[in-house]
XYZ file of C-alpha atoms in Angstrom:
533
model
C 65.717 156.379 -88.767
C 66.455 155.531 -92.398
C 68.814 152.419 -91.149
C 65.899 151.157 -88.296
C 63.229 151.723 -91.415
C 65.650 149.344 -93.623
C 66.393 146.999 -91.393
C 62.365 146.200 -90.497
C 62.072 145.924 -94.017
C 64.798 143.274 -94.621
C 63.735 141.306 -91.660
C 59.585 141.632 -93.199
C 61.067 139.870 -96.816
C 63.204 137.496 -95.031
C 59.939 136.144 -92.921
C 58.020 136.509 -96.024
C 60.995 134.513 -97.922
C 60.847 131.525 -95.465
C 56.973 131.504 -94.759
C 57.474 130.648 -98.943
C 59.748 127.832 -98.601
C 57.715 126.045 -95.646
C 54.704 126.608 -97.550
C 55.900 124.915 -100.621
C 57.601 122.031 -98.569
C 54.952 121.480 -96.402
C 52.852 117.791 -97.480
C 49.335 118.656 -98.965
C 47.180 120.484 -96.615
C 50.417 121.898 -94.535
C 50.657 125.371 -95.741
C 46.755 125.674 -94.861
C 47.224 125.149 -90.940
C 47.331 128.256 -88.652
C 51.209 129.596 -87.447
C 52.304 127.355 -84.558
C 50.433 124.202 -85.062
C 52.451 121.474 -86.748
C 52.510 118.198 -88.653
C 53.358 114.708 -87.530
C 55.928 113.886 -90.138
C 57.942 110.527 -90.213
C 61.820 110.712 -88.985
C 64.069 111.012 -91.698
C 66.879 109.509 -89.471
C 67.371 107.371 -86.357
C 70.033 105.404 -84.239
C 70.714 102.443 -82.618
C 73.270 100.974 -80.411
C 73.726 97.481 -79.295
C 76.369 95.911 -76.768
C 78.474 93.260 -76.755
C 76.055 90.394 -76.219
C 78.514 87.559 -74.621
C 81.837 86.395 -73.786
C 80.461 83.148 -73.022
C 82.157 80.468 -75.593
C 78.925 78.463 -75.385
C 76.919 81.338 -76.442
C 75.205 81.763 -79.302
C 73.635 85.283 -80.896
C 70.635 85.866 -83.418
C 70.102 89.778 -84.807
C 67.427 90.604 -86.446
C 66.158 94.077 -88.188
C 63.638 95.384 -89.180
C 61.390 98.629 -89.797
C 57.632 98.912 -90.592
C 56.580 98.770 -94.485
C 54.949 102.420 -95.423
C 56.090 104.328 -92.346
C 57.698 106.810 -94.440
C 55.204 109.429 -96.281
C 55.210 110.294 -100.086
C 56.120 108.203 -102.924
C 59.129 110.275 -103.681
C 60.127 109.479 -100.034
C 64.047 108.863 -100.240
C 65.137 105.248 -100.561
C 66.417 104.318 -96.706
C 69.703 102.669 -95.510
C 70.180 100.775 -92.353
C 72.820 99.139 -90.836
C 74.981 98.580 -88.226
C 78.752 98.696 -87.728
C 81.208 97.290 -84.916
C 82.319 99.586 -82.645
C 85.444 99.295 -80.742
C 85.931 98.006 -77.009
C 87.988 99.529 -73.921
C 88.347 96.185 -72.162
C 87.403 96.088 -68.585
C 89.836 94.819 -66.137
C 87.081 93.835 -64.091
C 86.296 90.895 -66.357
C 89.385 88.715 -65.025
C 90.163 86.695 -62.375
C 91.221 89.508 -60.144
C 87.610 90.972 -59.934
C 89.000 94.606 -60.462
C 88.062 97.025 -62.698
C 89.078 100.520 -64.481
C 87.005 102.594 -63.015
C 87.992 105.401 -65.615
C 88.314 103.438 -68.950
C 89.852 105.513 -71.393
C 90.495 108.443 -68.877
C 89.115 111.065 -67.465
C 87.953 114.680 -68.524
C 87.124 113.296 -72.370
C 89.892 111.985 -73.078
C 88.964 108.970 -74.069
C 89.455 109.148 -77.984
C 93.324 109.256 -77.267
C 93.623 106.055 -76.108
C 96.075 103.747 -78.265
C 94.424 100.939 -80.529
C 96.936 98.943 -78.818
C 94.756 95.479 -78.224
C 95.750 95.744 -74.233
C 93.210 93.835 -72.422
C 93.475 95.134 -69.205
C 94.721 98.742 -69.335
C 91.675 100.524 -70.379
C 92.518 101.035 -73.968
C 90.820 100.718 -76.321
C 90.379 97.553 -79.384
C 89.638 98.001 -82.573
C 86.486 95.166 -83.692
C 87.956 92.349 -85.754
C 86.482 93.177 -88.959
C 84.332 96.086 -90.714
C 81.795 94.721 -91.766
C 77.748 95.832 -91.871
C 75.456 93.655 -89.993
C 71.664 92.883 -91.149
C 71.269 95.541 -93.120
C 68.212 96.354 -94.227
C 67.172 96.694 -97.742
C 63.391 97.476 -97.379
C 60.448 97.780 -95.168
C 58.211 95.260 -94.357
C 60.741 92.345 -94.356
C 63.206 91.422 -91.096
C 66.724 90.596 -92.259
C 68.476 87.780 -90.048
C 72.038 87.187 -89.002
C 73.415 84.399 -86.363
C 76.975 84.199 -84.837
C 78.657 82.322 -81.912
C 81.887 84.282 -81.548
C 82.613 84.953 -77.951
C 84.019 88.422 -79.049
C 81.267 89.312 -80.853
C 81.685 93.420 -80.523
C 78.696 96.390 -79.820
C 77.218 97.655 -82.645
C 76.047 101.128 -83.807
C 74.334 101.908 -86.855
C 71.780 104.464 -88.556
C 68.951 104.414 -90.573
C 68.037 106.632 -92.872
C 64.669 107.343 -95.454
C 62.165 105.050 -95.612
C 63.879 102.792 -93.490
C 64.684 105.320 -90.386
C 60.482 105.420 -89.216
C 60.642 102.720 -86.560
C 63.905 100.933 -87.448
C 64.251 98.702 -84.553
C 67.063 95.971 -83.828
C 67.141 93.053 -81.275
C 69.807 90.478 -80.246
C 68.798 87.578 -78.654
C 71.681 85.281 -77.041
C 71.295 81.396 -75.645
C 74.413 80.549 -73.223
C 74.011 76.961 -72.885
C 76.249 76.656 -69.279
C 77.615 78.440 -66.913
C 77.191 81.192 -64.539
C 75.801 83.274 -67.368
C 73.586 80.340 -68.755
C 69.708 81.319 -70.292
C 68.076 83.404 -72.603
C 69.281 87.192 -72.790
C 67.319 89.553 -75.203
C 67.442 93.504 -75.627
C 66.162 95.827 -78.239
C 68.882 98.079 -79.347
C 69.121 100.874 -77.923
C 68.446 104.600 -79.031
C 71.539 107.309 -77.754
C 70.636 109.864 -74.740
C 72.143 111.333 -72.207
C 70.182 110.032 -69.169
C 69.026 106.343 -67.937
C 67.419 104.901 -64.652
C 68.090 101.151 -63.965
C 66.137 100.256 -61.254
C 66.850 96.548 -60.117
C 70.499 95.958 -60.572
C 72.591 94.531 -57.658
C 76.126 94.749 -56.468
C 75.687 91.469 -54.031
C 78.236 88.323 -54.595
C 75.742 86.458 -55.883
C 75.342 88.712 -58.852
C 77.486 90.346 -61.456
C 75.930 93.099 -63.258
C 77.597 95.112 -65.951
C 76.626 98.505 -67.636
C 77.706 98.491 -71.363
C 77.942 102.379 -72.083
C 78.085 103.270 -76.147
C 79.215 106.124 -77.584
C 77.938 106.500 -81.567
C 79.476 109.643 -82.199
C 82.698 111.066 -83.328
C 83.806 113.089 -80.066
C 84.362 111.292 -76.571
C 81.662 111.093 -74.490
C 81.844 111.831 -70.446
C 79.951 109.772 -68.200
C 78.774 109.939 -64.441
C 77.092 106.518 -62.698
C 75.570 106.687 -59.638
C 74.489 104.234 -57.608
C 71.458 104.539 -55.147
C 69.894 101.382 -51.967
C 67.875 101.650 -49.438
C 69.545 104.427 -47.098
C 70.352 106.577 -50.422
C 73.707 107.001 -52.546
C 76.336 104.052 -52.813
C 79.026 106.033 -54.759
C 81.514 108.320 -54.116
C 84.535 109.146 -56.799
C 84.468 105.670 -58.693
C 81.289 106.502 -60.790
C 82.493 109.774 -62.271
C 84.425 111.043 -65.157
C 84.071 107.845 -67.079
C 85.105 108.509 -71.235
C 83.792 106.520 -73.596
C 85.677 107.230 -76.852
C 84.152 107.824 -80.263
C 82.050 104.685 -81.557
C 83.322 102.547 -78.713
C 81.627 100.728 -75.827
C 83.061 100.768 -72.030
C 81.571 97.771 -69.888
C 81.560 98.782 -66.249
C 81.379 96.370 -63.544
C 79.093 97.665 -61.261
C 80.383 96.101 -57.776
C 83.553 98.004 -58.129
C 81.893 101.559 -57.898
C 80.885 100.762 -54.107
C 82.166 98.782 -51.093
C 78.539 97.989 -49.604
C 77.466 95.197 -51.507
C 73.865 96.083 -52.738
C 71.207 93.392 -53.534
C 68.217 95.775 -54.541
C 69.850 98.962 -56.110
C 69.106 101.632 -58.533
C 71.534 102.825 -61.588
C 71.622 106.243 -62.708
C 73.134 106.426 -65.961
C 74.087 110.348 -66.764
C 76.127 111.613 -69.621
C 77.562 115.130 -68.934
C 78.993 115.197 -72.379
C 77.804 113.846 -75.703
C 75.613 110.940 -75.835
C 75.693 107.290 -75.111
C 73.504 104.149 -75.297
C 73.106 102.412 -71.969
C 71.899 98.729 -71.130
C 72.796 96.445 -67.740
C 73.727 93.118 -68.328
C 72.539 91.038 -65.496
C 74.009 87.576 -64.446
C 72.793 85.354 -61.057
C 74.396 82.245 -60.179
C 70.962 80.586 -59.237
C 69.020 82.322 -61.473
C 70.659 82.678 -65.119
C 71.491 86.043 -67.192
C 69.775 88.938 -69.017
C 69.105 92.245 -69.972
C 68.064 94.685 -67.709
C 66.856 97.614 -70.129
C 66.476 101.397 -69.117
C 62.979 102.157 -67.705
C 60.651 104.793 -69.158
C 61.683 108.557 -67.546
C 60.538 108.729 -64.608
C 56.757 109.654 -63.931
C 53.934 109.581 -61.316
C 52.302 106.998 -62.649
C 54.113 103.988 -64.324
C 52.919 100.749 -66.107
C 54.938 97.446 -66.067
C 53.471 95.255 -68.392
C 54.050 91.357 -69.015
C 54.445 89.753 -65.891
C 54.082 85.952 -67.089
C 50.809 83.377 -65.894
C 53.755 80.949 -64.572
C 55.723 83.415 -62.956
C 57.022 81.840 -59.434
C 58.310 84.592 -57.579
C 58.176 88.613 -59.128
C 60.812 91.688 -57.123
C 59.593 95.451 -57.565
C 62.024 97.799 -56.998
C 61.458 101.075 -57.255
C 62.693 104.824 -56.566
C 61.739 108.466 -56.014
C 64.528 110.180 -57.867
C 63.797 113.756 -57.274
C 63.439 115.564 -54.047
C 60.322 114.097 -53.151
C 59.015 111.295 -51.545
C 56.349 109.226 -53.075
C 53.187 107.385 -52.144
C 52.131 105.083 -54.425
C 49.112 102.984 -54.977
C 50.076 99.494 -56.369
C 47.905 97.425 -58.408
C 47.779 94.306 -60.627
C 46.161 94.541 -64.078
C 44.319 91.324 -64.414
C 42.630 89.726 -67.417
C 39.459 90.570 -65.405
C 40.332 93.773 -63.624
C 42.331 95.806 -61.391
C 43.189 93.820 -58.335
C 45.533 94.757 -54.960
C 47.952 92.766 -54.085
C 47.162 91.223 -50.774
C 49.566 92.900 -47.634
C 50.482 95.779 -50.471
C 47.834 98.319 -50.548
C 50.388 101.009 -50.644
C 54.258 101.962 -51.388
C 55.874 104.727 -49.186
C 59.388 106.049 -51.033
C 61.860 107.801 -50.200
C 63.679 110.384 -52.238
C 66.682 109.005 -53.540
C 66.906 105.603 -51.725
C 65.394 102.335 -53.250
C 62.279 100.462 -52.027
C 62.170 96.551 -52.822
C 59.090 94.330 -52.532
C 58.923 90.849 -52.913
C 55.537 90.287 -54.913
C 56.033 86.166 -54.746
C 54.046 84.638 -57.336
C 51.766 87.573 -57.617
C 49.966 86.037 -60.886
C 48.697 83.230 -59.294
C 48.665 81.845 -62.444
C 47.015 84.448 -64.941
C 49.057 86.581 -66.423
C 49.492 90.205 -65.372
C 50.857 93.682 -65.797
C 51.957 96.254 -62.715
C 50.454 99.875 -62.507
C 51.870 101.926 -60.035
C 49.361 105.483 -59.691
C 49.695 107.679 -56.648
C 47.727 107.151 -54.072
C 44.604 109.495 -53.006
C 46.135 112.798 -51.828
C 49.611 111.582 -51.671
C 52.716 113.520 -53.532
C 52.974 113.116 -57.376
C 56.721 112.464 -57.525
C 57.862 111.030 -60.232
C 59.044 107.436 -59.822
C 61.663 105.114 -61.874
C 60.814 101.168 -60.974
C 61.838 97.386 -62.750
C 60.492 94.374 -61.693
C 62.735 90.769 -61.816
C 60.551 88.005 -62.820
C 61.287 84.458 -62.531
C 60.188 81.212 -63.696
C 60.849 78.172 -62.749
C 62.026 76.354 -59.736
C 65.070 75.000 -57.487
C 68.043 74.628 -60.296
C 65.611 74.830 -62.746
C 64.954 78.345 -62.716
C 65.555 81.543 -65.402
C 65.087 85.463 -64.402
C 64.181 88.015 -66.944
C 63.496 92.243 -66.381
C 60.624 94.269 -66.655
C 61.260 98.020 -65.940
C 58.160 100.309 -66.881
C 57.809 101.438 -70.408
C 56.094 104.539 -72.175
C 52.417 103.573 -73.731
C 52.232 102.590 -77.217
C 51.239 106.013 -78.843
C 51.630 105.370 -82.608
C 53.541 101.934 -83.255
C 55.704 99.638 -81.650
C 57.651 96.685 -82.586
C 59.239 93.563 -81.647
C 61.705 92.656 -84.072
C 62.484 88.848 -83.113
C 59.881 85.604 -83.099
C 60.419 82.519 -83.887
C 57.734 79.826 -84.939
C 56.968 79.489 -81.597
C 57.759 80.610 -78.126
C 56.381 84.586 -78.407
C 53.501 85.933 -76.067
C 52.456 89.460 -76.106
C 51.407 91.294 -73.550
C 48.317 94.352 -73.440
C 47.469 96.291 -71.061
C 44.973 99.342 -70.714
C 45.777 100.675 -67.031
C 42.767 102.837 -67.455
C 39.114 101.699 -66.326
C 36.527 102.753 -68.617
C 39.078 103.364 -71.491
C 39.453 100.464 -73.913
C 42.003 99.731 -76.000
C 41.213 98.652 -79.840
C 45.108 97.390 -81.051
C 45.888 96.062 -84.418
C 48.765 93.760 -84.413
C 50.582 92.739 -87.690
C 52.988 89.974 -88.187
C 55.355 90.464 -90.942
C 56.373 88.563 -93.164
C 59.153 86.161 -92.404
C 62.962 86.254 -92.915
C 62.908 83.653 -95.021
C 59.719 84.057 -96.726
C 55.482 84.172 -95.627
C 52.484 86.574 -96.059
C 52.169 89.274 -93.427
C 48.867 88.892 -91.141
C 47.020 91.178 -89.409
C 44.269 91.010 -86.329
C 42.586 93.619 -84.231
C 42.216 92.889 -80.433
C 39.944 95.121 -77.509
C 41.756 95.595 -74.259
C 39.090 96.246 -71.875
C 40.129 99.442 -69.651
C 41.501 98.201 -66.453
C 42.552 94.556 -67.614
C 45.503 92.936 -69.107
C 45.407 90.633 -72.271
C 48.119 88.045 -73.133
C 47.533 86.611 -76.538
C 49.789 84.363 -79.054
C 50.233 86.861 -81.853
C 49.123 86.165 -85.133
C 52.137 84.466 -87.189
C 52.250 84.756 -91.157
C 50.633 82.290 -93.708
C 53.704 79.959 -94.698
C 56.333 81.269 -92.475
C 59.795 80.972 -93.408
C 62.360 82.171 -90.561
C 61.694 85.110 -88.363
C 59.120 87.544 -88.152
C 58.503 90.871 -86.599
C 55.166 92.266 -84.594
C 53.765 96.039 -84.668
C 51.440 96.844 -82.666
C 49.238 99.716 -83.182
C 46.244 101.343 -81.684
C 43.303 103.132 -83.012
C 42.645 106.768 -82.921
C 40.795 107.723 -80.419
C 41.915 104.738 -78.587
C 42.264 104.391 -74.776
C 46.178 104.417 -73.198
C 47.641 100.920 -73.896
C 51.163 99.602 -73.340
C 52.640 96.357 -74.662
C 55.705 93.850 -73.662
C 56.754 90.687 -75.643
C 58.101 87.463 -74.216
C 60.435 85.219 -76.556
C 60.636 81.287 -74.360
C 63.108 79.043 -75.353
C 63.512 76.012 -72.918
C 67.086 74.985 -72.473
C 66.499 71.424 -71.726
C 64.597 71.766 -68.076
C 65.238 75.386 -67.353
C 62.103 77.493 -68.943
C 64.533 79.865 -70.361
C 62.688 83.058 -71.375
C 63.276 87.092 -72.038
C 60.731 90.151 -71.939
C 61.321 93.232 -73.490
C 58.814 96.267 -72.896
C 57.585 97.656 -76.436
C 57.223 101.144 -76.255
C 56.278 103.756 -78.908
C 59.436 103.906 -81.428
C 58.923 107.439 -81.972
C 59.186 107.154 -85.431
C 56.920 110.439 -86.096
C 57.616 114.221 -84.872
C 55.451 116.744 -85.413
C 57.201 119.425 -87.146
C 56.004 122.905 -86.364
C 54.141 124.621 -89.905
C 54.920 128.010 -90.402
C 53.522 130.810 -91.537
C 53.429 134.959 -91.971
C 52.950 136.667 -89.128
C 53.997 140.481 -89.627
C 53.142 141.354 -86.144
C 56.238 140.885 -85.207
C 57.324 144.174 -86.435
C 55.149 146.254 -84.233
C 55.907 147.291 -80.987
């Protein structure tokens, strides 16, 4: 009795001990909130991991960084760091001539991290990157840092942020291949780590070659499953599984080597069954040029793809019910002056696990537009993973770009690349009745310029292309956050960067979701009933 009566009173000052500590740590006001609400804090660390953008010898490759000026709370808020690093690269045999690939770069089972910095090419081992070196890092907020290169072996990157700098640190590479196969404009935000990605719209046909770049940013080998879905369900057998990526290392993966059906509308389903890895598809068409095909949002009932451009000649949905479901959806176009149906396309029957395609054409019809898939009146709420492939352009003239659906723009979101000219973003409130009021800020330049802010109304039900507001005396690049009002209606936001390359209207799109650079971090406080029975 004596020991129980102790032991209830050790456990009563240890409660009382940390209810102390969280009390005095807590920011002003935080101690006074009831046990087991919280308080949206800014990160005080975040990662990012981009791939190797080209191989092309024509190619040339702009990063820029940058992270949001005042994201972090407190004066006394630590001082940030923020850069990235090269990683190292297990080559893929399926790069050469031969069109084969290693299926299990750097072995199976984890096993990866043993493989010999030997500088094979074609033997799944892995190489060490060329140099050390930090690229763009950051020294403050507010202000993008620039770097350019054309090597051919440029290698993935991963990098942290930490401080002040880690609240919506956000990286992009933008590439220009000025011939060949992989010729156009190929942009991607860096990626954060995870564990699971959906890539609805790659392709295994002849035409195309698609490759996954799968990063691993942490010290222990991660193991990785890929599975392939089409339109009569799963493409892969043995192939996809057990793949290792070893510690800070990328593994390309050809994908037309993980089936022997050649695919032309499929879905990728990135899944790490140990550690963590970044995941994005790089996508290259003989007719239609290269880019980045980025992870869509997690799969939900109701998904928003927004940015589909005014010019667009000829847009591809493809979509998928992942789970065990099928799906009925109710497809719709968000239109500067309202939610329209596509004509012939009232609805979208899917079924679980095999991919749907739909060829949109030019949907647009020459104002620009944003897709909002919803289910349909008393159908199934499945949750659904879908990517569009938009293309401008026409005959040998012509340049594709991705838009998977993205998560709505909570807090902030950034684009971390424009240039003087060539940038178009994209808003979109899916909901009628529920305005959006967005303030967009463009920072200052690279090189130099005053940041510049202006407030814009999305009108529920409507989609709003605009050309952002660029900063008084601009010097270099710039960045753009967006960010809506409290109280705001649900909004969600893509950027396109166009860059002609001579008569092809080379362009890229990448979705802007929230960068999750708050949590809300649980306050706590006494609460002795826990010692009662």
């Amino acid at each position: 009795m004596k020991r129980t009566m102790m032991s209830l009173i050790g456990v009563a000052v240890a409660l009382a001990a940390v209810s102390g500590v969280a009390a005095v740590a807590a920011p002003d006001g935080g101690a006074k909130e009831a046990p087991g609400s919280g308080t949206r804090l800014p990160v005080q660390r975040s990662a990012l991991l981009c791939p190797a953008p080209t191989s092309s010898e024509v190619g040339e490759t702009t990063y820029t960084a940058f992270a949001p000026k005042g994201a972090a709370a407190g004066a006394d808020a630590k001082k940030g760091t923020a850069k990235l690093l090269p990683a190292g690269t297990v080559r893929d045999a399926g790069s050469g001539d031969d069109g084969k690939s290693g299926k299990k770069q750097g072995g199976k089972g984890g096993k990866g991290g043993e493989a010999k910095d030997s500088g094979a090419d074609s033997t799944g081992q892995t190489v060490a990157p060329r140099d050390t070196k930090p690229v763009v890092p950051l020294q403050e907020a507010g202000k993008p840092v620039t770097v350019t290169t054309d090597r051919s072996d440029a290698p993935a990157l991963v990098g942290t942020a930490d401080g002040t700098l880690a609240p919506g640190w956000t990286v992009q590479q933008t590439t220009s291949v000025a011939a060949g196969s992989g010729r156009g404009l190929l942009g991607l935000s860096c990626t954060t780590p995870d564990t699971t990605f959906w890539f609805p719209g790659v392709s295994t046909a002849t035409e195309r070659q698609d490759y996954v770049h799968l990063t691993n940013p942490d010290p222990t080998p991660a193991v990785v499953d890929l599975e392939l879905h089409g339109k009569d369900g799963s493409l892969t057998g043995s192939a996809g599984e057990d793949i290792s990526v070893p510690p800070h290392t990328t593994v390309p993966v050809l994908l037309s080597t993980l089936t022997t059906s050649p695919t032309t509308n499929a879905a990728l389903h990135v899944v790490a069954r140990e550690g963590r890895v970044g995941a994005a598809v790089q996508a290259s068409d003989t007719k239609l040029g290269s880019d980045w095909l980025p992870a869509a949002a997690d799969p939900s009932p109701s998904v928003v793809l927004p940015g589909i451009p005014k010019d667009a000649t000829s847009v591809r949905l493809v979509a998928i019910a992942p789970g065990e479901s099928d799906a009925d959806l109710k497809v719709q176009l968000a239109t500067p002056t309202g939610l329209i149906t596509p004509a012939g396309l009232e609805s979208l029957h899917l079924k679980s696990g095999m991919t749907t395609a739909v060829d949109l054409k030019d949907v647009t019809k020459g104002e620009a537009g944003s897709l909002v898939l919803t289910p349909s009146g008393g159908g199934s709420k499945a949750p659904v993973a879908a990517a569009l492939r938009v293309t401008r352009g026409k005959g040998d003239k012509q340049e594709m770009a991705f838009i998977p659906a993205t998560r709505p723009v909570e807090k902030r979101a950034t684009a971390a690349d424009n240039r003087d000219q060539g940038s178009t973003l994209s808003l979109v409130a899916p909901e009628k009745g529920k305005d959006a009021k967005v303030t967009v800020t463009a920072s200052a330049g690279s090189g130099g310029g005053t940041p510049v802010s202006k407030t814009y109304t999305v009108k529920g039900g409507t989609s709003l292309d605009i050309a952002p507001p660029r900063p008084q005396g601009l010097k270099g690049g710039y960045a753009l956050t967006v960010e809506p009002e409290s109280g705001s209606g649900p909004v969600y936001a893509a950027r396109m960067l166009a860059l002609p390359q001579g008569g092809v209207p080379a362009f890229t799109v990448q979705p802007l979701p929230d960068d999750r650079g708050s949590v809300v971090v649980p306050t706590a406080g006494q609460d002795l009933s826990v010692l009662t029975d």
